[in-house]
């Protein structure tokens, strides 16, 4: 986990530095920093491994991104819609960067009762 976070910081620093260096030349420098992505190469891991179940705790949305989810972020950053975005290393991690590493809070659908009164 420490390696992944360090790599993320390094990518962010590189992206910002290159954006400052080349921004005056009308060159945009942005990066997509994805988390685990479900590809053909690692699909077997997710089918048979306990690690996939444990990785649920690291991602709020689900254990891994679909490749098209990462591709759409990259397409956005390269598009005219992102014309005023420069020097950004965008985390595409299913919310894991927002997590403290603990299991996500599960909220029951049923309303809670306090002292016999529904909230």
PDB file of C-alpha atoms in Angstrom:
ATOM      1  CA  UNK A   1       0.000   0.000   0.000  1.00  0.00           C
ATOM      2  CA  UNK A   2       2.836   2.428   0.807  1.00  0.00           C
ATOM      3  CA  UNK A   3       4.339   1.843  -2.643  1.00  0.00           C
ATOM      4  CA  UNK A   4       1.043   2.686  -4.359  1.00  0.00           C
ATOM      5  CA  UNK A   5       0.599   5.914  -2.420  1.00  0.00           C
ATOM      6  CA  UNK A   6       4.212   6.936  -3.035  1.00  0.00           C
ATOM      7  CA  UNK A   7       3.799   6.246  -6.737  1.00  0.00           C
ATOM      8  CA  UNK A   8       0.641   8.362  -6.765  1.00  0.00           C
ATOM      9  CA  UNK A   9       2.470  11.289  -5.149  1.00  0.00           C
ATOM     10  CA  UNK A  10       5.360  10.987  -7.592  1.00  0.00           C
ATOM     11  CA  UNK A  11       2.987  10.947 -10.570  1.00  0.00           C
ATOM     12  CA  UNK A  12       1.237  14.020  -9.201  1.00  0.00           C
ATOM     13  CA  UNK A  13       4.526  15.880  -8.766  1.00  0.00           C
ATOM     14  CA  UNK A  14       5.685  14.923 -12.261  1.00  0.00           C
ATOM     15  CA  UNK A  15       2.357  16.000 -13.765  1.00  0.00           C
ATOM     16  CA  UNK A  16       2.428  19.386 -12.014  1.00  0.00           C
ATOM     17  CA  UNK A  17       6.072  19.968 -12.913  1.00  0.00           C
ATOM     18  CA  UNK A  18       5.533  19.186 -16.589  1.00  0.00           C
ATOM     19  CA  UNK A  19       2.401  21.361 -16.668  1.00  0.00           C
ATOM     20  CA  UNK A  20       4.399  24.293 -15.309  1.00  0.00           C
ATOM     21  CA  UNK A  21       7.214  23.645 -17.764  1.00  0.00           C
ATOM     22  CA  UNK A  22       5.096  23.331 -20.899  1.00  0.00           C
ATOM     23  CA  UNK A  23       1.889  25.184 -19.992  1.00  0.00           C
ATOM     24  CA  UNK A  24       3.056  28.367 -21.725  1.00  0.00           C
ATOM     25  CA  UNK A  25       3.337  26.390 -24.964  1.00  0.00           C
ATOM     26  CA  UNK A  26      -0.387  25.530 -24.950  1.00  0.00           C
ATOM     27  CA  UNK A  27       0.382  21.945 -23.975  1.00  0.00           C
ATOM     28  CA  UNK A  28      -1.855  20.368 -21.361  1.00  0.00           C
ATOM     29  CA  UNK A  29      -0.308  17.821 -19.013  1.00  0.00           C
ATOM     30  CA  UNK A  30      -2.765  15.731 -16.997  1.00  0.00           C
ATOM     31  CA  UNK A  31      -2.724  12.183 -15.669  1.00  0.00           C
ATOM     32  CA  UNK A  32      -5.254   9.555 -14.696  1.00  0.00           C
ATOM     33  CA  UNK A  33      -4.139   7.599 -11.649  1.00  0.00           C
ATOM     34  CA  UNK A  34      -6.277   4.447 -11.598  1.00  0.00           C
ATOM     35  CA  UNK A  35      -6.597   1.902  -8.873  1.00  0.00           C
ATOM     36  CA  UNK A  36      -6.999  -1.805  -9.538  1.00  0.00           C
ATOM     37  CA  UNK A  37      -8.620  -2.304 -12.924  1.00  0.00           C
ATOM     38  CA  UNK A  38     -10.303  -5.535 -13.935  1.00  0.00           C
ATOM     39  CA  UNK A  39      -8.424  -6.634 -17.032  1.00  0.00           C
ATOM     40  CA  UNK A  40      -8.049  -9.947 -18.763  1.00  0.00           C
ATOM     41  CA  UNK A  41      -4.665 -10.377 -17.106  1.00  0.00           C
ATOM     42  CA  UNK A  42      -5.945 -10.086 -13.518  1.00  0.00           C
ATOM     43  CA  UNK A  43      -9.487 -11.463 -13.955  1.00  0.00           C
ATOM     44  CA  UNK A  44      -8.433 -14.884 -12.673  1.00  0.00           C
ATOM     45  CA  UNK A  45      -7.275 -13.269  -9.418  1.00  0.00           C
ATOM     46  CA  UNK A  46     -10.718 -11.777  -8.884  1.00  0.00           C
ATOM     47  CA  UNK A  47     -12.474 -15.061  -9.625  1.00  0.00           C
ATOM     48  CA  UNK A  48     -10.499 -17.324  -7.287  1.00  0.00           C
ATOM     49  CA  UNK A  49      -8.661 -15.195  -4.759  1.00  0.00           C
ATOM     50  CA  UNK A  50      -9.577 -14.228  -1.261  1.00  0.00           C
ATOM     51  CA  UNK A  51      -7.592 -11.090  -1.962  1.00  0.00           C
ATOM     52  CA  UNK A  52     -10.415  -9.851  -4.143  1.00  0.00           C
ATOM     53  CA  UNK A  53     -12.845 -10.127  -1.267  1.00  0.00           C
ATOM     54  CA  UNK A  54     -10.429  -8.325   1.061  1.00  0.00           C
ATOM     55  CA  UNK A  55      -9.910  -5.576  -1.492  1.00  0.00           C
ATOM     56  CA  UNK A  56     -13.603  -4.704  -1.104  1.00  0.00           C
ATOM     57  CA  UNK A  57     -12.586  -2.892   2.065  1.00  0.00           C
ATOM     58  CA  UNK A  58     -10.162  -0.637   0.216  1.00  0.00           C
ATOM     59  CA  UNK A  59     -12.649   0.559  -2.400  1.00  0.00           C
ATOM     60  CA  UNK A  60     -15.946   2.147  -1.554  1.00  0.00           C
ATOM     61  CA  UNK A  61     -17.615   1.396  -4.884  1.00  0.00           C
ATOM     62  CA  UNK A  62     -16.381  -2.154  -5.634  1.00  0.00           C
ATOM     63  CA  UNK A  63     -13.108  -4.133  -5.776  1.00  0.00           C
ATOM     64  CA  UNK A  64     -11.959  -2.947  -9.227  1.00  0.00           C
ATOM     65  CA  UNK A  65     -12.684  -0.522 -12.021  1.00  0.00           C
ATOM     66  CA  UNK A  66     -13.781  -1.623 -15.462  1.00  0.00           C
ATOM     67  CA  UNK A  67     -11.309  -0.617 -18.213  1.00  0.00           C
ATOM     68  CA  UNK A  68     -13.932   1.573 -19.904  1.00  0.00           C
ATOM     69  CA  UNK A  69     -14.296   3.587 -16.693  1.00  0.00           C
ATOM     70  CA  UNK A  70     -10.604   4.455 -16.755  1.00  0.00           C
ATOM     71  CA  UNK A  71     -10.685   5.074 -20.526  1.00  0.00           C
ATOM     72  CA  UNK A  72     -13.580   7.533 -20.178  1.00  0.00           C
ATOM     73  CA  UNK A  73     -11.614   9.584 -17.639  1.00  0.00           C
ATOM     74  CA  UNK A  74      -8.617   9.698 -19.975  1.00  0.00           C
ATOM     75  CA  UNK A  75     -10.873  10.646 -22.911  1.00  0.00           C
ATOM     76  CA  UNK A  76     -12.352  13.462 -20.818  1.00  0.00           C
ATOM     77  CA  UNK A  77      -8.932  14.821 -19.830  1.00  0.00           C
ATOM     78  CA  UNK A  78      -7.875  14.775 -23.503  1.00  0.00           C
ATOM     79  CA  UNK A  79     -11.103  16.406 -24.702  1.00  0.00           C
ATOM     80  CA  UNK A  80     -12.053  20.023 -25.253  1.00  0.00           C
ATOM     81  CA  UNK A  81     -14.369  19.682 -22.214  1.00  0.00           C
ATOM     82  CA  UNK A  82     -11.210  19.703 -20.064  1.00  0.00           C
ATOM     83  CA  UNK A  83      -9.657  22.668 -21.882  1.00  0.00           C
ATOM     84  CA  UNK A  84      -9.005  24.586 -18.650  1.00  0.00           C
ATOM     85  CA  UNK A  85      -7.653  21.614 -16.677  1.00  0.00           C
ATOM     86  CA  UNK A  86      -3.878  21.415 -16.489  1.00  0.00           C
ATOM     87  CA  UNK A  87      -1.428  19.831 -14.063  1.00  0.00           C
ATOM     88  CA  UNK A  88      -3.946  17.427 -12.539  1.00  0.00           C
ATOM     89  CA  UNK A  89      -3.282  13.845 -11.507  1.00  0.00           C
ATOM     90  CA  UNK A  90      -6.842  12.615 -11.187  1.00  0.00           C
ATOM     91  CA  UNK A  91      -7.405   9.713  -8.810  1.00  0.00           C
ATOM     92  CA  UNK A  92      -9.715   7.132 -10.361  1.00  0.00           C
ATOM     93  CA  UNK A  93      -9.801   4.783  -7.406  1.00  0.00           C
ATOM     94  CA  UNK A  94     -13.392   4.011  -6.470  1.00  0.00           C
ATOM     95  CA  UNK A  95     -13.111   6.128  -3.342  1.00  0.00           C
ATOM     96  CA  UNK A  96     -10.168   4.302  -1.769  1.00  0.00           C
ATOM     97  CA  UNK A  97      -8.309   7.588  -1.328  1.00  0.00           C
ATOM     98  CA  UNK A  98     -11.271   8.809   0.740  1.00  0.00           C
ATOM     99  CA  UNK A  99     -11.120   5.713   2.946  1.00  0.00           C
ATOM    100  CA  UNK A 100      -9.188   5.354   6.168  1.00  0.00           C
ATOM    101  CA  UNK A 101      -8.500   1.744   5.246  1.00  0.00           C
ATOM    102  CA  UNK A 102     -11.369   0.499   7.382  1.00  0.00           C
ATOM    103  CA  UNK A 103     -14.380  -1.316   6.062  1.00  0.00           C
ATOM    104  CA  UNK A 104     -16.918   1.081   4.568  1.00  0.00           C
ATOM    105  CA  UNK A 105     -19.835   2.089   6.764  1.00  0.00           C
ATOM    106  CA  UNK A 106     -22.931   0.083   5.862  1.00  0.00           C
ATOM    107  CA  UNK A 107     -26.208   1.873   6.396  1.00  0.00           C
ATOM    108  CA  UNK A 108     -29.250  -0.340   6.749  1.00  0.00           C
ATOM    109  CA  UNK A 109     -32.291   0.433   4.653  1.00  0.00           C
ATOM    110  CA  UNK A 110     -34.575   0.080   7.690  1.00  0.00           C
ATOM    111  CA  UNK A 111     -35.119   3.277   9.703  1.00  0.00           C
ATOM    112  CA  UNK A 112     -33.573   3.268  13.155  1.00  0.00           C
ATOM    113  CA  UNK A 113     -35.576   3.760  16.320  1.00  0.00           C
ATOM    114  CA  UNK A 114     -34.402   5.698  19.337  1.00  0.00           C
ATOM    115  CA  UNK A 115     -36.593   5.448  22.390  1.00  0.00           C
ATOM    116  CA  UNK A 116     -39.412   3.945  20.308  1.00  0.00           C
ATOM    117  CA  UNK A 117     -39.470   6.939  17.969  1.00  0.00           C
ATOM    118  CA  UNK A 118     -38.597   6.583  14.312  1.00  0.00           C
ATOM    119  CA  UNK A 119     -35.937   8.887  12.928  1.00  0.00           C
TER     120      UNK A 119
END
